[in-house]
Short mmCIF file of C-alpha atoms and ligand atoms in Angstrom, two decimals:
data_model
loop_
_atom_site.label_atom_id
_atom_site.label_comp_id
_atom_site.label_asym_id
_atom_site.label_seq_id
_atom_site.Cartn_x
_atom_site.Cartn_y
_atom_site.Cartn_z
CA MET A 421 9.33 81.10 -51.42
CA ARG A 422 6.18 80.09 -49.59
CA ARG A 423 4.20 80.02 -52.79
CA THR A 424 6.66 77.79 -54.64
CA LEU A 425 6.67 75.39 -51.72
CA LEU A 426 2.93 75.22 -51.91
CA LEU A 427 2.73 74.97 -55.67
CA LYS A 428 5.15 72.11 -56.01
CA PRO A 429 2.96 69.39 -54.56
CA LEU A 430 -0.03 70.80 -56.41
CA LEU A 431 1.82 70.67 -59.72
CA LEU A 432 2.92 67.13 -58.97
CA LEU A 433 -0.64 66.16 -58.24
CA CYS A 434 -2.02 67.85 -61.38
CA SER A 435 0.54 66.16 -63.59
CA LEU A 436 -0.26 62.81 -62.04
CA LEU A 437 -3.93 63.35 -62.65
CA VAL A 438 -3.34 64.36 -66.28
CA LEU A 439 -1.02 61.43 -66.75
CA THR A 440 -3.41 58.95 -65.33
CA ALA A 441 -6.38 60.44 -67.17
CA CYS A 442 -4.52 60.11 -70.48
CA LYS A 443 -3.69 56.48 -70.01
CA GLN A 444 -6.31 54.14 -71.28
CA GLY A 445 -6.49 51.32 -68.81
CA GLN A 446 -7.75 47.90 -69.61
CA ASN A 447 -10.46 47.92 -67.00
CA ASP A 448 -12.71 50.75 -68.05
CA ILE A 449 -16.15 50.25 -66.74
CA GLU A 450 -19.11 51.47 -68.71
CA HIS A 451 -21.67 51.18 -66.00
CA TYR A 452 -20.94 51.49 -62.37
CA PRO A 453 -23.56 50.17 -60.05
CA GLU A 454 -25.42 52.77 -58.04
CA THR A 455 -23.55 53.34 -54.79
CA ASN A 456 -24.16 55.44 -51.72
CA LEU A 457 -21.07 56.57 -49.89
CA ALA A 458 -23.24 58.02 -47.13
CA GLN A 459 -24.51 54.55 -46.25
CA GLU A 460 -21.20 52.77 -45.97
CA ASN A 461 -20.32 51.04 -42.72
CA LEU A 462 -17.77 53.58 -41.56
CA ILE A 463 -16.79 53.69 -37.88
CA PRO A 464 -16.32 56.30 -36.59
CA LYS A 465 -18.94 58.12 -38.63
CA PRO A 466 -17.20 60.90 -40.56
CA LEU A 467 -18.21 64.52 -40.12
CA GLN A 468 -19.56 65.09 -43.63
CA ILE A 469 -20.21 62.68 -46.46
CA LYS A 470 -21.39 63.68 -49.91
CA ALA A 471 -22.21 60.72 -52.13
CA THR A 472 -21.89 60.96 -55.89
CA HIS A 473 -23.30 57.46 -56.52
CA SER A 474 -20.61 56.13 -58.79
CA ALA A 475 -17.47 54.17 -57.92
CA PHE A 476 -13.71 53.86 -58.16
CA GLY A 477 -12.56 50.47 -59.38
CA LEU A 478 -9.54 49.32 -57.41
CA ASP A 479 -7.62 46.66 -59.30
CA GLN A 480 -4.18 45.18 -59.78
CA ASN A 481 -3.09 48.09 -61.95
CA THR A 482 -4.02 50.81 -59.51
CA GLY A 483 -0.98 52.77 -58.37
CA ILE A 484 -0.49 54.61 -55.11
CA TYR A 485 1.22 58.01 -55.35
CA THR A 486 2.18 60.13 -52.38
CA ALA A 487 3.54 63.58 -51.69
CA THR A 488 7.12 63.70 -50.47
CA GLY A 489 7.12 62.69 -46.84
CA PHE A 490 4.04 60.49 -47.15
CA SER A 491 5.70 57.56 -48.93
CA GLU A 492 5.80 55.46 -45.74
CA LEU A 493 2.07 55.94 -45.47
CA GLY A 494 1.73 54.89 -49.10
CA GLN A 495 3.61 51.68 -48.28
CA TYR A 496 1.38 51.11 -45.26
CA LEU A 497 -1.72 51.49 -47.43
CA ALA A 498 -0.30 49.11 -50.03
CA GLU A 499 0.38 46.51 -47.30
CA LYS A 500 -3.13 46.81 -45.93
CA ILE A 501 -4.66 46.54 -49.40
CA LYS A 502 -2.51 43.48 -50.07
CA TRP A 503 -3.63 41.94 -46.78
CA GLN A 504 -7.27 42.49 -47.62
CA THR A 505 -7.45 41.93 -51.38
CA ASN A 506 -4.16 40.24 -52.25
CA LEU A 507 -3.50 43.03 -54.77
CA ASP A 508 0.11 44.13 -55.09
CA LEU A 509 -0.06 47.86 -55.72
CA SER A 510 2.97 49.90 -56.65
CA VAL A 511 3.87 52.91 -54.49
CA ASN A 512 5.32 55.93 -56.27
CA GLY A 513 6.18 53.64 -59.18
CA THR A 514 4.88 53.64 -62.71
CA SER A 515 1.26 52.72 -62.80
CA ASN A 516 -0.24 51.58 -66.06
CA SER A 517 -3.73 52.31 -64.92
CA ASN A 518 -5.99 55.24 -65.53
CA ARG A 519 -7.18 54.98 -61.93
CA ASN A 520 -4.84 55.79 -59.09
CA ILE A 521 -4.76 56.61 -55.40
CA LEU A 522 -3.08 59.84 -54.40
CA ILE A 523 -2.10 60.91 -50.92
CA GLN A 524 -1.40 64.60 -51.08
CA LYS A 525 -0.11 67.11 -48.59
CA LEU A 526 -1.93 70.36 -48.14
CA ASN A 527 -0.85 73.53 -46.47
CA ASP A 528 -4.33 74.67 -45.72
CA SER A 529 -4.75 76.84 -42.68
CA LYS A 530 -8.51 76.36 -42.87
CA LEU A 531 -8.27 72.72 -41.82
CA PRO A 532 -9.37 72.74 -38.19
CA ASN A 533 -6.71 70.46 -36.68
CA LYS A 534 -3.84 68.14 -37.45
CA GLU A 535 -6.01 65.05 -37.79
CA ALA A 536 -8.30 66.59 -40.41
CA TYR A 537 -8.42 65.04 -43.85
CA GLU A 538 -10.47 65.00 -47.00
CA LEU A 539 -11.18 61.96 -49.09
CA ASN A 540 -12.34 62.49 -52.66
CA ILE A 541 -13.37 59.42 -54.58
CA SER A 542 -14.26 59.61 -58.24
CA GLN A 543 -14.23 57.12 -61.11
CA ASP A 544 -10.68 58.16 -61.93
CA SER A 545 -8.99 58.70 -58.62
CA VAL A 546 -9.00 58.40 -54.88
CA VAL A 547 -7.40 61.46 -53.34
CA ILE A 548 -6.60 61.72 -49.64
CA SER A 549 -5.62 65.27 -48.67
CA ALA A 550 -4.28 66.41 -45.31
CA ASN A 551 -1.88 68.94 -43.84
CA THR A 552 -0.10 66.28 -41.80
CA ALA A 553 0.86 62.61 -41.98
CA GLU A 554 -1.47 62.10 -39.04
CA GLY A 555 -4.45 63.50 -40.90
CA ALA A 556 -3.57 61.47 -43.98
CA PHE A 557 -3.27 58.34 -41.79
CA ARG A 558 -6.80 58.85 -40.47
CA GLY A 559 -7.99 59.27 -44.07
CA VAL A 560 -6.26 56.03 -45.01
CA GLN A 561 -8.28 54.20 -42.33
CA THR A 562 -11.48 55.56 -43.85
CA LEU A 563 -10.38 54.37 -47.27
CA ARG A 564 -9.52 50.91 -45.89
CA GLN A 565 -13.02 50.65 -44.45
CA LEU A 566 -14.52 51.48 -47.86
CA ILE A 567 -12.78 48.69 -49.73
CA PRO A 568 -15.37 45.94 -50.04
CA GLU A 569 -14.67 42.48 -48.72
CA THR A 570 -15.15 40.90 -52.12
CA SER A 571 -14.33 41.97 -55.65
CA ASN A 572 -16.99 42.44 -58.26
CA ASP A 573 -15.98 39.92 -60.88
CA THR A 574 -18.93 40.31 -63.19
CA LEU A 575 -18.12 43.78 -64.44
CA SER A 576 -14.67 43.33 -65.82
CA LYS A 577 -12.10 40.90 -67.08
CA ASN A 578 -9.98 41.71 -64.05
CA LYS A 579 -11.13 41.64 -60.48
CA LEU A 580 -12.32 45.03 -59.27
CA TRP A 581 -13.02 46.23 -55.77
CA LEU A 582 -15.58 48.99 -56.16
CA ILE A 583 -15.22 51.91 -53.78
CA PRO A 584 -18.27 54.18 -53.63
CA SER A 585 -17.63 57.67 -54.92
CA GLY A 586 -18.11 61.01 -53.21
CA LYS A 587 -16.41 63.33 -50.83
CA ILE A 588 -15.68 62.94 -47.12
CA THR A 589 -14.62 65.88 -44.99
CA ASP A 590 -13.58 64.77 -41.57
CA TYR A 591 -11.86 65.62 -38.31
CA PRO A 592 -12.27 64.48 -34.70
CA ASN A 593 -14.69 65.79 -32.14
CA PHE A 594 -12.21 65.20 -29.31
CA GLU A 595 -8.46 65.62 -29.40
CA TYR A 596 -7.79 62.64 -27.10
CA ARG A 597 -9.34 59.28 -27.97
CA GLY A 598 -7.81 56.65 -25.80
CA ALA A 599 -7.86 53.06 -24.72
CA MET A 600 -6.11 51.79 -21.60
CA LEU A 601 -4.65 48.35 -21.09
CA ASP A 602 -3.74 47.05 -17.64
CA VAL A 603 -0.61 44.97 -18.17
CA ALA A 604 0.06 44.86 -14.42
CA ARG A 605 -2.66 42.53 -13.09
CA HIS A 606 -1.87 40.15 -15.94
CA PHE A 607 0.99 40.73 -18.28
CA PHE A 608 0.42 41.04 -22.05
CA SER A 609 3.25 40.47 -24.50
CA VAL A 610 4.60 43.01 -26.97
CA GLU A 611 2.93 41.03 -29.77
CA ASP A 612 -0.44 41.18 -28.01
CA VAL A 613 -0.17 44.91 -27.46
CA LYS A 614 0.81 45.42 -31.10
CA LYS A 615 -2.28 43.59 -32.25
CA TYR A 616 -4.41 45.78 -29.98
CA ILE A 617 -2.70 48.86 -31.46
CA ASP A 618 -3.49 47.69 -35.01
CA LEU A 619 -7.14 47.27 -34.11
CA LEU A 620 -7.38 50.60 -32.30
CA ALA A 621 -5.75 52.47 -35.19
CA TYR A 622 -8.34 51.11 -37.64
CA TYR A 623 -11.00 52.93 -35.61
CA LYS A 624 -8.96 56.16 -35.27
CA ILE A 625 -8.09 55.86 -31.59
CA ASN A 626 -4.98 57.95 -30.98
CA ALA A 627 -3.80 57.15 -27.44
CA LEU A 628 -2.90 53.91 -25.71
CA HIS A 629 -2.49 54.28 -21.98
CA LEU A 630 -0.46 51.42 -20.51
CA HIS A 631 -1.13 50.77 -16.83
CA LEU A 632 2.40 49.53 -16.17
CA THR A 633 2.48 49.08 -12.41
CA ASP A 634 0.16 47.91 -9.67
CA ASP A 635 0.13 45.88 -6.49
CA GLN A 636 0.46 42.65 -8.45
CA GLY A 637 3.31 43.54 -10.78
CA TRP A 638 5.82 46.07 -12.11
CA ARG A 639 6.12 45.76 -15.89
CA ILE A 640 8.70 48.26 -17.12
CA GLU A 641 12.46 47.96 -16.81
CA ILE A 642 14.03 50.83 -14.84
CA LYS A 643 17.80 50.59 -15.17
CA SER A 644 18.56 52.53 -12.01
CA TRP A 645 16.25 50.34 -9.92
CA PRO A 646 16.63 46.80 -11.36
CA LYS A 647 14.76 44.94 -8.63
CA LEU A 648 11.52 46.58 -9.77
CA THR A 649 11.34 44.06 -12.58
CA GLU A 650 13.55 41.31 -11.09
CA ILE A 651 11.27 41.05 -8.07
CA GLY A 652 8.26 43.24 -8.85
CA GLY A 653 7.87 41.83 -12.35
CA SER A 654 7.67 38.20 -11.31
CA THR A 655 4.13 38.12 -9.95
CA GLU A 656 0.63 38.58 -11.31
CA VAL A 657 -2.98 37.95 -10.33
CA GLY A 658 -3.59 34.26 -9.74
CA GLY A 659 0.08 33.42 -9.21
CA GLY A 660 1.16 33.30 -12.86
CA PRO A 661 4.68 34.16 -14.00
CA GLY A 662 4.13 37.88 -14.65
CA GLY A 663 6.64 39.51 -16.97
CA PHE A 664 7.85 42.93 -17.98
CA TYR A 665 8.96 45.00 -20.95
CA THR A 666 12.66 45.68 -21.31
CA GLN A 667 13.40 49.26 -22.25
CA GLU A 668 14.14 48.07 -25.79
CA GLU A 669 10.74 46.37 -25.97
CA TYR A 670 8.98 49.42 -24.60
CA LYS A 671 10.72 51.65 -27.18
CA ASP A 672 9.70 49.21 -29.88
CA LEU A 673 6.08 49.46 -28.73
CA VAL A 674 6.23 53.24 -28.63
CA ALA A 675 7.65 53.33 -32.17
CA TYR A 676 5.12 50.79 -33.44
CA ALA A 677 2.28 52.88 -32.02
CA ALA A 678 3.78 56.12 -33.38
CA LYS A 679 3.74 54.71 -36.91
CA GLN A 680 -0.01 54.42 -36.49
CA HIS A 681 -0.21 57.86 -34.90
CA ILE A 682 -1.04 56.43 -31.49
CA THR A 683 0.60 58.06 -28.47
CA ILE A 684 1.67 55.75 -25.68
CA ILE A 685 0.81 57.08 -22.23
CA PRO A 686 2.82 55.28 -19.55
CA GLU A 687 1.24 54.98 -16.11
CA VAL A 688 3.09 54.38 -12.88
CA ASP A 689 0.27 54.20 -10.37
CA MET A 690 1.10 55.79 -6.99
CA PRO A 691 1.07 56.39 -4.04
CA GLY A 692 -1.41 53.47 -3.73
CA HIS A 693 -1.34 50.38 -5.95
CA THR A 694 2.37 50.09 -5.16
CA ASN A 695 2.81 46.73 -3.44
CA ALA A 696 5.03 45.33 -6.22
CA ALA A 697 7.38 48.35 -6.05
CA SER A 698 7.59 48.17 -2.27
CA LEU A 699 8.21 44.43 -2.44
CA ALA A 700 11.28 45.20 -4.57
CA TYR A 701 12.42 48.16 -2.44
CA PRO A 702 10.84 48.04 1.03
CA PHE A 703 11.99 51.59 1.95
CA LEU A 704 9.21 52.84 -0.36
CA ASN A 705 6.51 51.30 1.76
CA GLY A 706 4.40 53.59 3.88
CA ASN A 707 1.63 51.35 5.23
CA GLY A 708 3.60 50.13 8.24
CA LYS A 709 3.18 46.46 7.39
CA GLU A 710 5.55 43.85 6.10
CA VAL A 711 5.40 43.68 2.30
CA THR A 712 4.63 40.29 0.78
CA PRO A 713 3.87 39.35 -2.84
CA TYR A 714 0.26 40.03 -3.75
CA THR A 715 -1.67 38.05 -6.36
CA GLY A 716 -5.26 38.74 -5.33
CA ILE A 717 -7.58 41.45 -6.68
CA GLU A 718 -8.34 43.62 -3.67
CA VAL A 719 -7.36 47.29 -3.85
CA GLY A 720 -6.47 50.11 -1.49
CA PHE A 721 -4.05 48.51 0.97
CA SER A 722 -0.68 49.79 -0.26
CA THR A 723 0.95 53.20 -0.19
CA PHE A 724 4.31 54.78 -0.68
CA ASP A 725 5.81 56.62 2.26
CA THR A 726 4.91 60.15 1.18
CA ARG A 727 7.13 61.92 3.74
CA LYS A 728 10.51 60.47 2.78
CA ASP A 729 12.69 62.42 0.36
CA SER A 730 14.31 59.19 -0.85
CA VAL A 731 10.91 58.12 -2.20
CA TYR A 732 10.84 61.23 -4.39
CA ASP A 733 14.42 60.55 -5.56
CA PHE A 734 13.22 57.12 -6.61
CA ILE A 735 10.20 58.59 -8.40
CA ASP A 736 12.43 61.12 -10.13
CA ASP A 737 14.52 58.29 -11.58
CA VAL A 738 11.46 56.33 -12.67
CA VAL A 739 9.77 59.32 -14.30
CA ARG A 740 13.04 60.35 -15.97
CA GLU A 741 13.81 56.93 -17.45
CA ILE A 742 10.29 56.40 -18.72
CA SER A 743 9.93 59.96 -20.02
CA GLU A 744 13.18 59.65 -21.97
CA MET A 745 11.66 56.72 -23.86
CA THR A 746 8.27 58.32 -24.34
CA PRO A 747 7.96 61.02 -27.01
CA GLY A 748 4.29 61.74 -26.17
CA PRO A 749 3.46 64.72 -23.95
CA TYR A 750 1.91 62.82 -21.02
CA PHE A 751 2.98 60.86 -17.96
CA HIS A 752 0.20 59.18 -15.97
CA ALA A 753 0.93 59.11 -12.25
CA GLY A 754 -2.16 57.17 -11.15
CA GLY A 755 -3.42 58.52 -7.84
CA ASP A 756 -6.52 56.32 -7.53
CA GLU A 757 -7.75 54.41 -4.53
CA SER A 758 -4.96 55.41 -2.15
CA LEU A 759 -7.19 54.38 0.71
CA VAL A 760 -4.47 54.00 3.34
CA THR A 761 -2.72 57.28 2.53
CA LYS A 762 -3.83 60.15 4.76
CA LYS A 763 -5.59 62.86 2.77
CA GLU A 764 -2.99 65.53 3.49
CA ASP A 765 -0.18 63.10 2.67
CA PHE A 766 -1.89 62.20 -0.58
CA ASN A 767 -2.27 65.82 -1.65
CA TYR A 768 1.32 66.58 -0.68
CA PHE A 769 2.50 63.56 -2.66
CA ILE A 770 0.55 64.37 -5.82
CA SER A 771 1.73 67.96 -5.74
CA ARG A 772 5.39 66.84 -5.53
CA VAL A 773 4.97 64.23 -8.24
CA ASP A 774 3.34 66.81 -10.53
CA LYS A 775 6.50 68.92 -10.21
CA ILE A 776 8.72 65.92 -10.99
CA VAL A 777 6.65 65.10 -14.06
CA LYS A 778 6.87 68.71 -15.23
CA LYS A 779 10.62 68.73 -14.65
CA HIS A 780 10.84 65.86 -17.14
CA ASN A 781 8.83 67.86 -19.67
CA LYS A 782 5.60 65.93 -19.42
CA ARG A 783 2.06 66.82 -18.45
CA MET A 784 0.76 64.78 -15.56
CA ILE A 785 -2.44 62.80 -15.96
CA GLY A 786 -3.95 61.33 -12.82
CA TRP A 787 -7.18 59.59 -11.85
CA ASP A 788 -9.88 61.98 -10.66
CA GLU A 789 -8.74 61.94 -7.01
CA ILE A 790 -5.78 64.16 -7.95
CA ALA A 791 -8.16 67.12 -8.28
CA HIS A 792 -7.80 67.71 -4.54
CA ALA A 793 -4.07 68.35 -4.70
CA ASP A 794 -2.33 71.61 -5.43
CA ILE A 795 -1.25 70.96 -9.01
CA ASP A 796 -0.52 72.91 -12.15
CA THR A 797 -3.40 73.56 -14.55
CA THR A 798 -1.45 71.70 -17.21
CA ALA A 799 -2.28 68.49 -15.34
CA ILE A 800 -5.22 66.41 -16.53
CA ALA A 801 -7.74 64.61 -14.34
CA GLN A 802 -9.10 61.33 -15.61
CA PHE A 803 -12.66 60.93 -14.38
CA TRP A 804 -13.54 57.34 -13.58
CA SER A 805 -15.78 57.43 -10.54
CA ASN A 806 -16.40 60.65 -8.66
CA LYS A 807 -18.20 63.41 -10.59
CA ASP A 808 -17.43 65.94 -7.86
CA ASN A 809 -13.73 65.34 -8.41
CA ALA A 810 -14.16 66.00 -12.13
CA LYS A 811 -16.07 69.21 -11.40
CA LEU A 812 -13.41 70.31 -8.94
CA ALA A 813 -10.70 69.68 -11.53
CA VAL A 814 -12.58 71.85 -14.03
CA GLU A 815 -13.10 74.58 -11.46
CA LYS A 816 -9.34 74.58 -10.94
CA GLY A 817 -8.81 75.00 -14.69
CA LEU A 818 -7.72 71.45 -15.48
CA LYS A 819 -8.85 69.52 -18.50
CA VAL A 820 -10.46 66.16 -17.97
CA ILE A 821 -10.50 62.82 -19.74
CA LEU A 822 -13.77 60.97 -19.32
CA SER A 823 -13.68 57.26 -18.46
CA PRO A 824 -16.89 56.72 -16.53
CA GLY A 825 -16.79 53.27 -14.95
CA LYS A 826 -20.48 52.74 -15.76
CA LYS A 827 -19.96 53.36 -19.48
CA ALA A 828 -16.33 53.23 -20.55
CA TYR A 829 -14.88 50.41 -18.44
CA LEU A 830 -14.23 47.56 -20.83
CA ASP A 831 -13.67 45.15 -17.95
CA MET A 832 -17.26 45.32 -16.76
CA LYS A 833 -19.27 42.22 -17.69
CA TYR A 834 -21.79 42.57 -20.52
CA ASP A 835 -24.38 40.77 -18.41
CA SER A 836 -24.57 38.17 -15.67
CA LEU A 837 -23.54 35.42 -18.09
CA SER A 838 -20.30 37.06 -19.24
CA LYS A 839 -17.35 34.71 -19.08
CA TYR A 840 -14.91 37.41 -17.95
CA GLY A 841 -15.03 40.76 -16.26
CA LEU A 842 -16.13 42.33 -13.02
CA HIS A 843 -19.38 44.14 -12.28
CA TRP A 844 -18.79 46.61 -9.48
CA ALA A 845 -19.77 49.48 -11.81
CA GLY A 846 -22.68 47.49 -13.27
CA TYR A 847 -23.22 45.35 -16.33
CA ILE A 848 -22.37 47.18 -19.55
CA PRO A 849 -24.05 45.71 -22.61
CA VAL A 850 -22.96 47.01 -26.01
CA ASP A 851 -25.75 49.61 -26.23
CA THR A 852 -25.11 50.99 -22.73
CA ALA A 853 -21.44 51.42 -23.61
CA TYR A 854 -22.39 53.48 -26.67
CA ILE A 855 -25.44 55.45 -25.57
CA TRP A 856 -24.10 58.35 -23.53
CA THR A 857 -23.03 61.86 -24.28
CA PRO A 858 -19.56 62.81 -23.06
CA GLU A 859 -20.34 66.47 -23.74
CA ARG A 860 -23.13 66.38 -21.14
CA TYR A 861 -22.22 63.47 -18.88
CA ILE A 862 -21.21 65.61 -15.91
CA GLU A 863 -23.01 68.82 -15.09
CA GLY A 864 -20.48 71.64 -15.11
CA VAL A 865 -18.06 69.73 -17.37
CA SER A 866 -18.61 70.83 -20.93
CA LYS A 867 -16.94 70.15 -24.24
CA GLU A 868 -14.22 72.83 -23.77
CA ASN A 869 -13.19 71.18 -20.50
CA ILE A 870 -12.89 67.72 -22.00
CA LEU A 871 -9.64 66.66 -23.60
CA GLY A 872 -11.31 63.46 -24.68
CA ILE A 873 -12.49 60.05 -23.63
CA GLU A 874 -10.76 56.80 -22.82
CA ALA A 875 -11.91 53.20 -22.46
CA PRO A 876 -9.87 51.38 -19.79
CA LEU A 877 -9.46 47.61 -19.78
CA TRP A 878 -8.40 46.30 -16.37
CA SER A 879 -7.02 42.80 -16.49
CA GLU A 880 -7.88 41.12 -13.18
CA THR A 881 -10.03 38.50 -14.97
CA ILE A 882 -8.28 38.16 -18.32
CA THR A 883 -5.03 36.34 -19.01
CA ASN A 884 -4.64 36.23 -22.79
CA MET A 885 -5.52 37.96 -26.05
CA GLU A 886 -8.70 35.99 -26.67
CA GLU A 887 -10.07 37.04 -23.28
CA LEU A 888 -8.93 40.62 -23.85
CA GLU A 889 -10.78 40.65 -27.17
CA TYR A 890 -13.94 39.28 -25.59
CA LEU A 891 -14.14 42.27 -23.27
CA ALA A 892 -12.79 44.97 -25.58
CA PHE A 893 -14.68 44.04 -28.72
CA PRO A 894 -17.06 45.29 -29.75
CA ARG A 895 -17.35 47.92 -27.02
CA VAL A 896 -14.09 49.74 -27.72
CA ILE A 897 -15.30 50.33 -31.30
CA GLY A 898 -18.25 52.30 -29.92
CA HIS A 899 -15.91 54.35 -27.74
CA ALA A 900 -13.85 55.16 -30.81
CA GLU A 901 -16.97 56.64 -32.39
CA LEU A 902 -17.86 58.53 -29.20
CA GLY A 903 -14.44 60.15 -29.31
CA TRP A 904 -14.30 60.99 -32.99
CA SER A 905 -17.83 61.67 -34.22
CA THR A 906 -19.96 64.66 -33.38
CA GLU A 907 -23.06 64.26 -31.27
CA GLU A 908 -25.27 64.80 -34.36
CA ASN A 909 -23.51 61.92 -36.10
CA ARG A 910 -23.91 59.45 -33.26
CA ASP A 911 -27.03 57.33 -33.27
CA TRP A 912 -27.37 53.84 -31.77
CA GLU A 913 -29.72 52.45 -34.45
CA ASP A 914 -27.44 53.62 -37.24
CA TYR A 915 -24.29 52.61 -35.36
CA LYS A 916 -25.46 49.10 -34.67
CA GLN A 917 -25.96 48.45 -38.39
CA ARG A 918 -22.45 49.66 -39.11
CA LEU A 919 -21.09 47.62 -36.21
CA ALA A 920 -22.84 44.50 -37.52
CA ASN A 921 -20.83 44.93 -40.71
CA GLN A 922 -17.43 44.98 -39.01
CA THR A 923 -17.29 41.18 -39.07
CA PRO A 924 -15.24 40.84 -42.28
CA TYR A 925 -12.52 42.97 -40.72
CA LEU A 926 -12.75 41.46 -37.24
CA ASP A 927 -12.76 37.92 -38.61
CA ARG A 928 -9.84 38.65 -40.90
CA MET A 929 -7.98 40.01 -37.85
CA ASN A 930 -9.00 36.88 -35.94
CA VAL A 931 -10.62 38.95 -33.21
CA LYS A 932 -12.68 36.84 -30.81
CA TYR A 933 -15.26 39.53 -30.16
CA TYR A 934 -18.23 39.02 -27.88
CA PRO A 935 -21.13 38.21 -30.23
CA SER A 936 -23.72 40.34 -28.45
CA LYS A 937 -27.29 39.39 -29.32
CA LEU A 938 -28.11 43.09 -29.61
CA ILE A 939 -26.26 43.12 -32.92
CA ASP A 940 -27.41 41.38 -36.07
CA TRP A 941 -23.87 40.36 -36.99
CA LYS A 942 -23.22 40.00 -40.68
CA LYS A 943 -21.89 36.58 -41.56
CA SER A 944 -18.53 37.19 -43.14
CA LYS A 945 -16.93 35.06 -45.80
CA ASP A 946 -14.39 33.71 -43.34
CA SER A 947 -16.79 32.74 -40.61
CA ASN A 948 -19.12 29.78 -40.58
C1 LIG B 1206 -9.68 52.81 -11.14
O1 LIG B 1206 -10.53 52.13 -11.71
N1 LIG B 1206 -9.27 52.45 -9.93
C2 LIG B 1206 -9.13 54.01 -11.73
#
């Protein structure tokens, strides 16, 4: 039974290959130009690349064929190819070309994890092979990055996009490769977040952490506590209108991200950073002061009342409603900068919230301060500031996510002239953001202890997509490589060449990246 299951896709693939090899297409190329797959501008850098110095000619006749279950991915690839080249490729149709793209499903226990894929490019075929749709999706991103910006019109009657030949074997260095967006200090629309997701997926990031609540705003509808958004959603930094996601909108975002194999991690930051919640429901407040709307950018003044059972009933409802809409395994409970919560109250609070999160079948993530609380080892500490907290978490058997403020914070200014951003953790030019080694960043925290890395973007100083893009790009691209590529494959001089060549994609996506002078940006066709 097993064997027949395995053989079926293989037979399908073989027959497709024979079929396509027998057809004599109209675009046969006698002489391919010399290519070098190993020198393509791929980000993140794949694990292994073996160049065979020929090329696959993508043209209007190329067909896309997929294994059963991968047809949605085939459609996605066709859409992306259309967007880039204007070619309309058929998916699981009848190709009249002798050169096709195949996305095949393996059942190979030797592949090291679910995101692993192989990409084989020859003159006749492009074959993406993976055990899972997720692996195949990562392979599709690599293929997208290999399609040149312009066709080579001189070699054929029809336009051809020449894809360098060879073999790529690839899988990620870290399981968790995240970006965080603060939609609480300033609200970002569903459309904005979707664009960010599209960009992150292209660079193989697989987690988007949404910082949904803070002193300045509550951004997620909770049906059992409607004032959270009615009152708490109506403010933001600087006095703007704020906003929030309805549950339908949140579900739509989660589903949109899932299609690109990105897990949404919802964060409800507590017990500090809770002014907006306490404004809506004053019984939550534990700082002894009257709660008023807050639109400044100070931190550390708010706290929940950690000794009231009704506060935990409230949290139970919030965690339940959000968890029901969130298929991913994590719930982020914040825990940072609770400066007016007594230490013992803080630890008591985090320990109770951890149990609530577990009750709703999620693993708790919290900022590094949570390491002091009595929590389950399934919890994850997100290092941002205090290395001792990260070490303590590891000593307690927790995994950590690394988001060092000095390296990974996308909201730090590039330099003193940056239009947006803060600089409490220092200036972070593009090279500083890239040149660090997560595996050895904190003594006593080694690769086995690290779930992955995440680049947070706090939004105190940014109000729209263009400003978001200025801070996130290009630095988040470097973080994507830090998360995916092995230490041996990461090198600033090599990376900066590849980064310089991202302009065709970034311009086509209309990304207003910060044009750092450290990078010799390639002029793309669309820019002037
Ligand atoms: C943080 O930057 N307060 C986690």
